């Protein structure tokens, strides 16, 4: 399979029909690669299928392959497939006169919906509603995977997924604040996310910084508090707590009342000192005018 598609890539596309009439039908070779989970090789057949079988068939194959690569956490390859799907979308739309010939299975795949979304998440933003069906198909698959990762707090994979596919994490977080991205309880979230991220490794700290930046951009307080605590980003916490003393009090009580968080007591002391200093400066600046 590798040899045939490598020959195709080095051969003028005008000769592909002759090549695959001898080697075998491109869709059948793609299917064999797909079934054997040779996903990188299967991806190489997508362009051949687009030329020999048409954009509708290549879109179908690419959508199936996209879902499979996401399931296997092959995010760089998934990103390449996303770019192909969006780029070839115009060709697919131009071939919409063939839609009546498409199988029910194919049409069902285009109407794919995420099992992880809340019911209310089906109400898309105006920008999502304006997207063409083929783009919606890609976005639905990507959002489903994002929800799967977020629900399981597989955060390192989420970062790799976002970077590999250029998925719009900010827009997703804005819609899912009360859905898959919601944190029910600070104490349990801090413990679970700490276990998932394994903050003693550099890559995990970089992943946490990446997520913290996105959470700050959407002002997602619950996540900001958890990630800033794990990263010991005192300046972020001080900036948050000095505007919300009730949150500071709840945060302080929680860390002090759970033995598992004893490692953060030094951070708590530093925060208390800094917040006291901020409070004193505020009182002085607001003092009586002589």
PDB file of C-alpha atoms in Angstrom:
ATOM      1  CA  UNK A   1       0.000   0.000   0.000  1.00  0.00           C
ATOM      2  CA  UNK A   2       2.823   2.377   0.840  1.00  0.00           C
ATOM      3  CA  UNK A   3       4.650   1.620  -2.404  1.00  0.00           C
ATOM      4  CA  UNK A   4       1.605   2.234  -4.631  1.00  0.00           C
ATOM      5  CA  UNK A   5       0.672   5.560  -3.060  1.00  0.00           C
ATOM      6  CA  UNK A   6       4.332   6.656  -3.042  1.00  0.00           C
ATOM      7  CA  UNK A   7       4.502   5.981  -6.778  1.00  0.00           C
ATOM      8  CA  UNK A   8       1.282   7.958  -7.234  1.00  0.00           C
ATOM      9  CA  UNK A   9       2.709  10.953  -5.372  1.00  0.00           C
ATOM     10  CA  UNK A  10       5.713  10.980  -7.729  1.00  0.00           C
ATOM     11  CA  UNK A  11       3.613  10.491 -10.853  1.00  0.00           C
ATOM     12  CA  UNK A  12       1.690  13.085 -12.862  1.00  0.00           C
ATOM     13  CA  UNK A  13      -1.958  12.972 -11.769  1.00  0.00           C
ATOM     14  CA  UNK A  14      -2.998  12.514 -15.401  1.00  0.00           C
ATOM     15  CA  UNK A  15      -1.585   8.984 -15.199  1.00  0.00           C
ATOM     16  CA  UNK A  16      -3.272   7.984 -11.933  1.00  0.00           C
ATOM     17  CA  UNK A  17      -6.186   6.308 -13.690  1.00  0.00           C
ATOM     18  CA  UNK A  18      -3.768   3.984 -15.515  1.00  0.00           C
ATOM     19  CA  UNK A  19      -1.762   3.335 -12.361  1.00  0.00           C
ATOM     20  CA  UNK A  20      -4.762   2.369 -10.242  1.00  0.00           C
ATOM     21  CA  UNK A  21      -6.412   0.355 -12.976  1.00  0.00           C
ATOM     22  CA  UNK A  22      -3.372  -1.903 -12.627  1.00  0.00           C
ATOM     23  CA  UNK A  23      -2.749  -1.626  -8.875  1.00  0.00           C
ATOM     24  CA  UNK A  24      -6.344  -1.691  -7.675  1.00  0.00           C
ATOM     25  CA  UNK A  25      -9.166   0.772  -7.053  1.00  0.00           C
ATOM     26  CA  UNK A  26      -8.080   3.659  -4.830  1.00  0.00           C
ATOM     27  CA  UNK A  27     -11.129   3.429  -2.538  1.00  0.00           C
ATOM     28  CA  UNK A  28     -10.542  -0.292  -1.962  1.00  0.00           C
ATOM     29  CA  UNK A  29      -6.888   0.317  -1.126  1.00  0.00           C
ATOM     30  CA  UNK A  30      -7.898   3.125   1.228  1.00  0.00           C
ATOM     31  CA  UNK A  31     -10.412   0.813   2.909  1.00  0.00           C
ATOM     32  CA  UNK A  32      -7.826  -1.898   3.444  1.00  0.00           C
ATOM     33  CA  UNK A  33      -5.455   0.618   5.033  1.00  0.00           C
ATOM     34  CA  UNK A  34      -8.294   1.948   7.171  1.00  0.00           C
ATOM     35  CA  UNK A  35      -9.291  -1.499   8.421  1.00  0.00           C
ATOM     36  CA  UNK A  36      -5.669  -2.329   9.214  1.00  0.00           C
ATOM     37  CA  UNK A  37      -5.389   1.017  11.074  1.00  0.00           C
ATOM     38  CA  UNK A  38      -2.640   2.207   8.748  1.00  0.00           C
ATOM     39  CA  UNK A  39      -4.056   5.697   9.033  1.00  0.00           C
ATOM     40  CA  UNK A  40      -1.066   7.652   7.731  1.00  0.00           C
ATOM     41  CA  UNK A  41      -0.965   5.566   4.585  1.00  0.00           C
ATOM     42  CA  UNK A  42      -4.744   5.794   4.238  1.00  0.00           C
ATOM     43  CA  UNK A  43      -4.491   9.590   4.384  1.00  0.00           C
ATOM     44  CA  UNK A  44      -2.180   9.567   1.371  1.00  0.00           C
ATOM     45  CA  UNK A  45      -4.948   7.988  -0.698  1.00  0.00           C
ATOM     46  CA  UNK A  46      -7.406  10.848  -0.036  1.00  0.00           C
ATOM     47  CA  UNK A  47      -6.069  13.091  -2.812  1.00  0.00           C
ATOM     48  CA  UNK A  48      -6.035  10.184  -5.252  1.00  0.00           C
ATOM     49  CA  UNK A  49      -9.652   9.394  -4.392  1.00  0.00           C
ATOM     50  CA  UNK A  50     -10.604  13.059  -4.847  1.00  0.00           C
ATOM     51  CA  UNK A  51      -9.219  13.015  -8.367  1.00  0.00           C
ATOM     52  CA  UNK A  52     -10.387   9.567  -9.465  1.00  0.00           C
ATOM     53  CA  UNK A  53     -13.660   9.167  -7.541  1.00  0.00           C
ATOM     54  CA  UNK A  54     -14.743  12.768  -6.960  1.00  0.00           C
ATOM     55  CA  UNK A  55     -14.939  15.183  -4.004  1.00  0.00           C
ATOM     56  CA  UNK A  56     -18.006  13.607  -2.398  1.00  0.00           C
ATOM     57  CA  UNK A  57     -16.290  10.228  -1.993  1.00  0.00           C
ATOM     58  CA  UNK A  58     -13.031  11.782  -0.802  1.00  0.00           C
ATOM     59  CA  UNK A  59     -14.923  13.848   1.785  1.00  0.00           C
ATOM     60  CA  UNK A  60     -16.631  10.725   3.093  1.00  0.00           C
ATOM     61  CA  UNK A  61     -13.310   8.886   3.397  1.00  0.00           C
ATOM     62  CA  UNK A  62     -11.611  11.893   5.004  1.00  0.00           C
ATOM     63  CA  UNK A  63     -14.410  12.310   7.577  1.00  0.00           C
ATOM     64  CA  UNK A  64     -14.151   8.657   8.603  1.00  0.00           C
ATOM     65  CA  UNK A  65     -10.387   8.936   8.819  1.00  0.00           C
ATOM     66  CA  UNK A  66     -10.616  12.167  10.829  1.00  0.00           C
ATOM     67  CA  UNK A  67     -12.770  10.470  13.460  1.00  0.00           C
ATOM     68  CA  UNK A  68     -10.398   7.492  13.611  1.00  0.00           C
ATOM     69  CA  UNK A  69      -7.277   9.647  13.983  1.00  0.00           C
ATOM     70  CA  UNK A  70      -8.909  11.638  16.781  1.00  0.00           C
ATOM     71  CA  UNK A  71      -9.802   8.406  18.568  1.00  0.00           C
ATOM     72  CA  UNK A  72      -6.135   7.379  18.344  1.00  0.00           C
ATOM     73  CA  UNK A  73      -4.885  10.844  19.424  1.00  0.00           C
ATOM     74  CA  UNK A  74      -3.051  11.322  16.109  1.00  0.00           C
ATOM     75  CA  UNK A  75      -3.626  15.055  16.244  1.00  0.00           C
ATOM     76  CA  UNK A  76      -1.078  16.227  13.665  1.00  0.00           C
ATOM     77  CA  UNK A  77      -2.567  13.863  11.097  1.00  0.00           C
ATOM     78  CA  UNK A  78      -6.060  14.943  12.163  1.00  0.00           C
ATOM     79  CA  UNK A  79      -5.035  18.551  11.535  1.00  0.00           C
ATOM     80  CA  UNK A  80      -3.941  17.703   8.007  1.00  0.00           C
ATOM     81  CA  UNK A  81      -7.294  16.034   7.375  1.00  0.00           C
ATOM     82  CA  UNK A  82      -9.174  19.046   8.751  1.00  0.00           C
ATOM     83  CA  UNK A  83      -7.304  21.337   6.385  1.00  0.00           C
ATOM     84  CA  UNK A  84      -8.032  19.032   3.468  1.00  0.00           C
ATOM     85  CA  UNK A  85     -11.728  18.817   4.345  1.00  0.00           C
ATOM     86  CA  UNK A  86     -12.133  22.575   4.597  1.00  0.00           C
ATOM     87  CA  UNK A  87     -10.065  23.257   1.487  1.00  0.00           C
ATOM     88  CA  UNK A  88     -11.915  20.703  -0.621  1.00  0.00           C
ATOM     89  CA  UNK A  89     -15.298  21.829   0.664  1.00  0.00           C
ATOM     90  CA  UNK A  90     -15.928  24.021  -2.339  1.00  0.00           C
ATOM     91  CA  UNK A  91     -15.409  21.052  -4.630  1.00  0.00           C
ATOM     92  CA  UNK A  92     -17.858  19.067  -2.536  1.00  0.00           C
ATOM     93  CA  UNK A  93     -20.477  21.817  -2.715  1.00  0.00           C
ATOM     94  CA  UNK A  94     -19.993  22.089  -6.475  1.00  0.00           C
ATOM     95  CA  UNK A  95     -20.782  18.390  -6.670  1.00  0.00           C
ATOM     96  CA  UNK A  96     -24.006  18.735  -4.675  1.00  0.00           C
ATOM     97  CA  UNK A  97     -26.019  17.763  -7.716  1.00  0.00           C
ATOM     98  CA  UNK A  98     -24.819  14.223  -6.975  1.00  0.00           C
ATOM     99  CA  UNK A  99     -26.259  14.324  -3.444  1.00  0.00           C
ATOM    100  CA  UNK A 100     -29.206  12.135  -4.371  1.00  0.00           C
ATOM    101  CA  UNK A 101     -26.759   9.396  -5.267  1.00  0.00           C
ATOM    102  CA  UNK A 102     -25.067   9.452  -1.860  1.00  0.00           C
ATOM    103  CA  UNK A 103     -25.723   6.549   0.445  1.00  0.00           C
ATOM    104  CA  UNK A 104     -27.802   7.027   3.611  1.00  0.00           C
ATOM    105  CA  UNK A 105     -24.685   6.080   5.578  1.00  0.00           C
ATOM    106  CA  UNK A 106     -22.787   8.999   4.054  1.00  0.00           C
ATOM    107  CA  UNK A 107     -25.577  11.486   4.651  1.00  0.00           C
ATOM    108  CA  UNK A 108     -25.879  10.246   8.217  1.00  0.00           C
ATOM    109  CA  UNK A 109     -22.190  10.879   8.743  1.00  0.00           C
ATOM    110  CA  UNK A 110     -22.556  14.449   7.514  1.00  0.00           C
ATOM    111  CA  UNK A 111     -25.293  14.969  10.094  1.00  0.00           C
ATOM    112  CA  UNK A 112     -23.047  13.665  12.866  1.00  0.00           C
ATOM    113  CA  UNK A 113     -23.865  15.137  16.270  1.00  0.00           C
ATOM    114  CA  UNK A 114     -21.842  14.993  19.462  1.00  0.00           C
ATOM    115  CA  UNK A 115     -23.128  12.617  22.154  1.00  0.00           C
ATOM    116  CA  UNK A 116     -21.228  14.652  24.750  1.00  0.00           C
ATOM    117  CA  UNK A 117     -22.995  17.973  24.217  1.00  0.00           C
ATOM    118  CA  UNK A 118     -25.722  19.283  26.424  1.00  0.00           C
ATOM    119  CA  UNK A 119     -29.109  19.665  24.828  1.00  0.00           C
ATOM    120  CA  UNK A 120     -28.826  23.443  24.896  1.00  0.00           C
ATOM    121  CA  UNK A 121     -25.505  23.303  23.047  1.00  0.00           C
ATOM    122  CA  UNK A 122     -27.401  22.405  19.881  1.00  0.00           C
ATOM    123  CA  UNK A 123     -28.331  26.082  19.731  1.00  0.00           C
ATOM    124  CA  UNK A 124     -25.359  27.262  17.738  1.00  0.00           C
ATOM    125  CA  UNK A 125     -24.052  30.798  17.528  1.00  0.00           C
ATOM    126  CA  UNK A 126     -24.933  32.791  14.427  1.00  0.00           C
ATOM    127  CA  UNK A 127     -21.481  32.161  12.991  1.00  0.00           C
ATOM    128  CA  UNK A 128     -21.975  28.392  13.320  1.00  0.00           C
ATOM    129  CA  UNK A 129     -25.414  28.518  11.743  1.00  0.00           C
ATOM    130  CA  UNK A 130     -23.985  30.249   8.690  1.00  0.00           C
ATOM    131  CA  UNK A 131     -21.471  27.494   8.039  1.00  0.00           C
ATOM    132  CA  UNK A 132     -22.053  25.206   5.097  1.00  0.00           C
ATOM    133  CA  UNK A 133     -22.993  21.567   5.793  1.00  0.00           C
ATOM    134  CA  UNK A 134     -19.548  20.156   5.028  1.00  0.00           C
ATOM    135  CA  UNK A 135     -17.869  22.579   7.448  1.00  0.00           C
ATOM    136  CA  UNK A 136     -20.494  21.814  10.082  1.00  0.00           C
ATOM    137  CA  UNK A 137     -19.641  18.130   9.690  1.00  0.00           C
ATOM    138  CA  UNK A 138     -15.997  18.804  10.509  1.00  0.00           C
ATOM    139  CA  UNK A 139     -16.849  21.151  13.379  1.00  0.00           C
ATOM    140  CA  UNK A 140     -19.272  18.675  14.925  1.00  0.00           C
ATOM    141  CA  UNK A 141     -16.626  15.957  14.935  1.00  0.00           C
ATOM    142  CA  UNK A 142     -14.025  18.302  16.442  1.00  0.00           C
ATOM    143  CA  UNK A 143     -16.420  19.610  19.097  1.00  0.00           C
ATOM    144  CA  UNK A 144     -17.433  16.078  20.014  1.00  0.00           C
ATOM    145  CA  UNK A 145     -13.807  15.175  20.606  1.00  0.00           C
ATOM    146  CA  UNK A 146     -13.152  18.357  22.576  1.00  0.00           C
ATOM    147  CA  UNK A 147     -16.144  17.565  24.804  1.00  0.00           C
ATOM    148  CA  UNK A 148     -14.901  14.006  25.290  1.00  0.00           C
ATOM    149  CA  UNK A 149     -11.469  15.233  26.390  1.00  0.00           C
ATOM    150  CA  UNK A 150     -12.845  18.042  28.541  1.00  0.00           C
ATOM    151  CA  UNK A 151     -15.371  15.784  30.259  1.00  0.00           C
ATOM    152  CA  UNK A 152     -12.615  13.326  31.150  1.00  0.00           C
ATOM    153  CA  UNK A 153     -10.218  16.164  32.044  1.00  0.00           C
ATOM    154  CA  UNK A 154      -7.685  14.739  29.597  1.00  0.00           C
ATOM    155  CA  UNK A 155      -6.059  18.143  29.459  1.00  0.00           C
ATOM    156  CA  UNK A 156      -2.677  17.311  27.935  1.00  0.00           C
ATOM    157  CA  UNK A 157      -4.476  15.585  25.088  1.00  0.00           C
ATOM    158  CA  UNK A 158      -6.797  18.589  24.796  1.00  0.00           C
ATOM    159  CA  UNK A 159      -3.820  20.912  24.342  1.00  0.00           C
ATOM    160  CA  UNK A 160      -2.274  18.610  21.719  1.00  0.00           C
ATOM    161  CA  UNK A 161      -5.655  18.390  19.966  1.00  0.00           C
ATOM    162  CA  UNK A 162      -6.078  22.183  19.884  1.00  0.00           C
ATOM    163  CA  UNK A 163      -2.554  22.751  18.592  1.00  0.00           C
ATOM    164  CA  UNK A 164      -2.748  19.968  16.016  1.00  0.00           C
ATOM    165  CA  UNK A 165      -6.142  20.864  14.542  1.00  0.00           C
ATOM    166  CA  UNK A 166      -6.227  24.630  15.251  1.00  0.00           C
ATOM    167  CA  UNK A 167      -9.541  24.064  17.020  1.00  0.00           C
ATOM    168  CA  UNK A 168     -11.030  27.319  18.387  1.00  0.00           C
ATOM    169  CA  UNK A 169     -10.803  26.593  22.111  1.00  0.00           C
ATOM    170  CA  UNK A 170     -11.937  30.087  23.171  1.00  0.00           C
ATOM    171  CA  UNK A 171     -15.199  29.893  21.254  1.00  0.00           C
ATOM    172  CA  UNK A 172     -15.772  26.382  22.566  1.00  0.00           C
ATOM    173  CA  UNK A 173     -15.185  27.423  26.182  1.00  0.00           C
ATOM    174  CA  UNK A 174     -17.599  30.317  25.847  1.00  0.00           C
ATOM    175  CA  UNK A 175     -20.342  27.920  24.786  1.00  0.00           C
ATOM    176  CA  UNK A 176     -19.471  25.129  27.230  1.00  0.00           C
ATOM    177  CA  UNK A 177     -19.042  27.090  30.474  1.00  0.00           C
ATOM    178  CA  UNK A 178     -22.062  25.321  31.915  1.00  0.00           C
ATOM    179  CA  UNK A 179     -21.518  22.112  29.968  1.00  0.00           C
ATOM    180  CA  UNK A 180     -18.516  19.827  29.574  1.00  0.00           C
ATOM    181  CA  UNK A 181     -16.098  22.555  30.741  1.00  0.00           C
ATOM    182  CA  UNK A 182     -17.898  23.181  34.025  1.00  0.00           C
ATOM    183  CA  UNK A 183     -16.122  22.407  37.303  1.00  0.00           C
ATOM    184  CA  UNK A 184     -18.575  21.258  39.947  1.00  0.00           C
ATOM    185  CA  UNK A 185     -16.323  21.526  43.000  1.00  0.00           C
ATOM    186  CA  UNK A 186     -13.033  23.371  43.539  1.00  0.00           C
ATOM    187  CA  UNK A 187     -11.461  20.830  45.909  1.00  0.00           C
ATOM    188  CA  UNK A 188     -12.207  17.794  43.749  1.00  0.00           C
ATOM    189  CA  UNK A 189     -11.244  19.689  40.578  1.00  0.00           C
ATOM    190  CA  UNK A 190      -7.870  20.747  42.029  1.00  0.00           C
ATOM    191  CA  UNK A 191      -7.102  17.182  43.081  1.00  0.00           C
ATOM    192  CA  UNK A 192      -8.250  15.564  39.828  1.00  0.00           C
ATOM    193  CA  UNK A 193      -6.634  18.065  37.474  1.00  0.00           C
ATOM    194  CA  UNK A 194      -3.424  17.929  39.495  1.00  0.00           C
ATOM    195  CA  UNK A 195      -3.352  14.155  39.028  1.00  0.00           C
ATOM    196  CA  UNK A 196      -4.140  14.427  35.312  1.00  0.00           C
ATOM    197  CA  UNK A 197      -1.557  17.077  34.512  1.00  0.00           C
ATOM    198  CA  UNK A 198       1.334  15.686  36.629  1.00  0.00           C
ATOM    199  CA  UNK A 199       2.835  19.116  37.295  1.00  0.00           C
ATOM    200  CA  UNK A 200       6.323  17.776  38.001  1.00  0.00           C
ATOM    201  CA  UNK A 201       7.038  17.559  34.255  1.00  0.00           C
ATOM    202  CA  UNK A 202       7.921  20.521  32.055  1.00  0.00           C
ATOM    203  CA  UNK A 203       5.463  19.555  29.304  1.00  0.00           C
ATOM    204  CA  UNK A 204       2.579  19.390  31.764  1.00  0.00           C
ATOM    205  CA  UNK A 205       3.444  22.829  33.098  1.00  0.00           C
ATOM    206  CA  UNK A 206       3.531  24.193  29.551  1.00  0.00           C
ATOM    207  CA  UNK A 207       0.149  22.583  28.890  1.00  0.00           C
ATOM    208  CA  UNK A 208      -1.245  24.155  32.057  1.00  0.00           C
ATOM    209  CA  UNK A 209       0.114  27.574  31.041  1.00  0.00           C
ATOM    210  CA  UNK A 210      -1.494  27.193  27.617  1.00  0.00           C
ATOM    211  CA  UNK A 211      -4.859  26.385  29.209  1.00  0.00           C
ATOM    212  CA  UNK A 212      -4.551  29.152  31.796  1.00  0.00           C
ATOM    213  CA  UNK A 213      -4.017  31.737  29.059  1.00  0.00           C
ATOM    214  CA  UNK A 214      -7.206  30.591  27.308  1.00  0.00           C
ATOM    215  CA  UNK A 215      -9.191  30.508  30.545  1.00  0.00           C
ATOM    216  CA  UNK A 216      -8.061  34.056  31.344  1.00  0.00           C
ATOM    217  CA  UNK A 217      -9.129  35.236  27.895  1.00  0.00           C
ATOM    218  CA  UNK A 218     -12.701  34.074  28.575  1.00  0.00           C
ATOM    219  CA  UNK A 219     -12.562  35.047  32.290  1.00  0.00           C
ATOM    220  CA  UNK A 220     -13.382  31.492  33.409  1.00  0.00           C
ATOM    221  CA  UNK A 221     -12.804  31.975  37.167  1.00  0.00           C
ATOM    222  CA  UNK A 222     -13.165  28.369  38.264  1.00  0.00           C
ATOM    223  CA  UNK A 223     -10.489  27.144  35.883  1.00  0.00           C
ATOM    224  CA  UNK A 224      -8.245  30.150  36.488  1.00  0.00           C
ATOM    225  CA  UNK A 225      -8.168  29.445  40.231  1.00  0.00           C
ATOM    226  CA  UNK A 226      -7.368  25.749  39.751  1.00  0.00           C
ATOM    227  CA  UNK A 227      -4.690  26.177  37.085  1.00  0.00           C
ATOM    228  CA  UNK A 228      -3.063  29.192  38.749  1.00  0.00           C
ATOM    229  CA  UNK A 229      -2.877  27.209  42.006  1.00  0.00           C
ATOM    230  CA  UNK A 230      -1.260  24.223  40.298  1.00  0.00           C
ATOM    231  CA  UNK A 231       1.213  26.547  38.590  1.00  0.00           C
ATOM    232  CA  UNK A 232       1.656  28.606  41.768  1.00  0.00           C
ATOM    233  CA  UNK A 233       0.961  31.753  39.786  1.00  0.00           C
ATOM    234  CA  UNK A 234       0.455  34.024  42.816  1.00  0.00           C
ATOM    235  CA  UNK A 235       0.162  37.199  40.730  1.00  0.00           C
ATOM    236  CA  UNK A 236      -2.814  35.764  38.819  1.00  0.00           C
ATOM    237  CA  UNK A 237      -4.547  34.680  42.024  1.00  0.00           C
ATOM    238  CA  UNK A 238      -3.943  38.009  43.763  1.00  0.00           C
ATOM    239  CA  UNK A 239      -5.372  39.910  40.815  1.00  0.00           C
ATOM    240  CA  UNK A 240      -8.457  37.680  40.941  1.00  0.00           C
ATOM    241  CA  UNK A 241      -8.978  37.649  44.715  1.00  0.00           C
ATOM    242  CA  UNK A 242      -8.505  41.365  45.338  1.00  0.00           C
ATOM    243  CA  UNK A 243     -11.644  41.956  43.281  1.00  0.00           C
ATOM    244  CA  UNK A 244     -13.542  39.078  44.894  1.00  0.00           C
ATOM    245  CA  UNK A 245     -12.854  38.716  48.632  1.00  0.00           C
ATOM    246  CA  UNK A 246     -15.648  36.165  49.054  1.00  0.00           C
ATOM    247  CA  UNK A 247     -13.860  33.908  46.583  1.00  0.00           C
ATOM    248  CA  UNK A 248     -10.596  34.443  48.462  1.00  0.00           C
ATOM    249  CA  UNK A 249     -12.188  33.457  51.770  1.00  0.00           C
ATOM    250  CA  UNK A 250     -13.715  30.280  50.279  1.00  0.00           C
ATOM    251  CA  UNK A 251     -10.386  29.430  48.604  1.00  0.00           C
ATOM    252  CA  UNK A 252      -8.442  29.910  51.858  1.00  0.00           C
ATOM    253  CA  UNK A 253     -10.842  27.782  53.898  1.00  0.00           C
ATOM    254  CA  UNK A 254     -10.805  24.978  51.323  1.00  0.00           C
ATOM    255  CA  UNK A 255      -7.011  24.709  51.164  1.00  0.00           C
ATOM    256  CA  UNK A 256      -6.695  24.748  54.954  1.00  0.00           C
ATOM    257  CA  UNK A 257      -9.430  22.184  55.588  1.00  0.00           C
ATOM    258  CA  UNK A 258      -8.056  19.421  53.311  1.00  0.00           C
ATOM    259  CA  UNK A 259      -4.848  17.629  54.297  1.00  0.00           C
ATOM    260  CA  UNK A 260      -4.218  16.674  50.671  1.00  0.00           C
ATOM    261  CA  UNK A 261      -3.616  20.366  49.908  1.00  0.00           C
ATOM    262  CA  UNK A 262      -0.969  20.914  52.591  1.00  0.00           C
ATOM    263  CA  UNK A 263       1.628  21.482  49.865  1.00  0.00           C
ATOM    264  CA  UNK A 264      -0.138  24.733  48.998  1.00  0.00           C
ATOM    265  CA  UNK A 265      -0.059  26.245  52.500  1.00  0.00           C
ATOM    266  CA  UNK A 266       3.085  28.228  51.679  1.00  0.00           C
ATOM    267  CA  UNK A 267       1.314  29.620  48.613  1.00  0.00           C
ATOM    268  CA  UNK A 268      -1.660  30.480  50.815  1.00  0.00           C
ATOM    269  CA  UNK A 269       0.570  32.400  53.230  1.00  0.00           C
ATOM    270  CA  UNK A 270       2.182  34.326  50.384  1.00  0.00           C
ATOM    271  CA  UNK A 271      -1.234  35.197  48.971  1.00  0.00           C
ATOM    272  CA  UNK A 272      -2.495  36.346  52.364  1.00  0.00           C
ATOM    273  CA  UNK A 273       0.520  38.606  52.815  1.00  0.00           C
ATOM    274  CA  UNK A 274       0.187  40.046  49.320  1.00  0.00           C
ATOM    275  CA  UNK A 275      -3.552  40.637  49.656  1.00  0.00           C
ATOM    276  CA  UNK A 276      -3.040  42.358  53.009  1.00  0.00           C
ATOM    277  CA  UNK A 277      -0.458  44.612  51.390  1.00  0.00           C
ATOM    278  CA  UNK A 278      -2.837  45.402  48.541  1.00  0.00           C
ATOM    279  CA  UNK A 279      -5.605  46.135  51.030  1.00  0.00           C
ATOM    280  CA  UNK A 280      -3.342  48.500  53.012  1.00  0.00           C
ATOM    281  CA  UNK A 281      -2.318  50.362  49.880  1.00  0.00           C
ATOM    282  CA  UNK A 282      -5.966  50.685  48.853  1.00  0.00           C
ATOM    283  CA  UNK A 283      -6.905  52.124  52.272  1.00  0.00           C
ATOM    284  CA  UNK A 284      -4.047  54.610  52.109  1.00  0.00           C
ATOM    285  CA  UNK A 285      -4.976  55.764  48.612  1.00  0.00           C
ATOM    286  CA  UNK A 286      -8.621  56.175  49.681  1.00  0.00           C
ATOM    287  CA  UNK A 287      -7.798  57.929  52.968  1.00  0.00           C
ATOM    288  CA  UNK A 288      -9.141  61.355  53.957  1.00  0.00           C
ATOM    289  CA  UNK A 289      -7.879  64.317  51.970  1.00  0.00           C
ATOM    290  CA  UNK A 290      -6.177  66.896  54.189  1.00  0.00           C
TER     291      UNK A 290
END
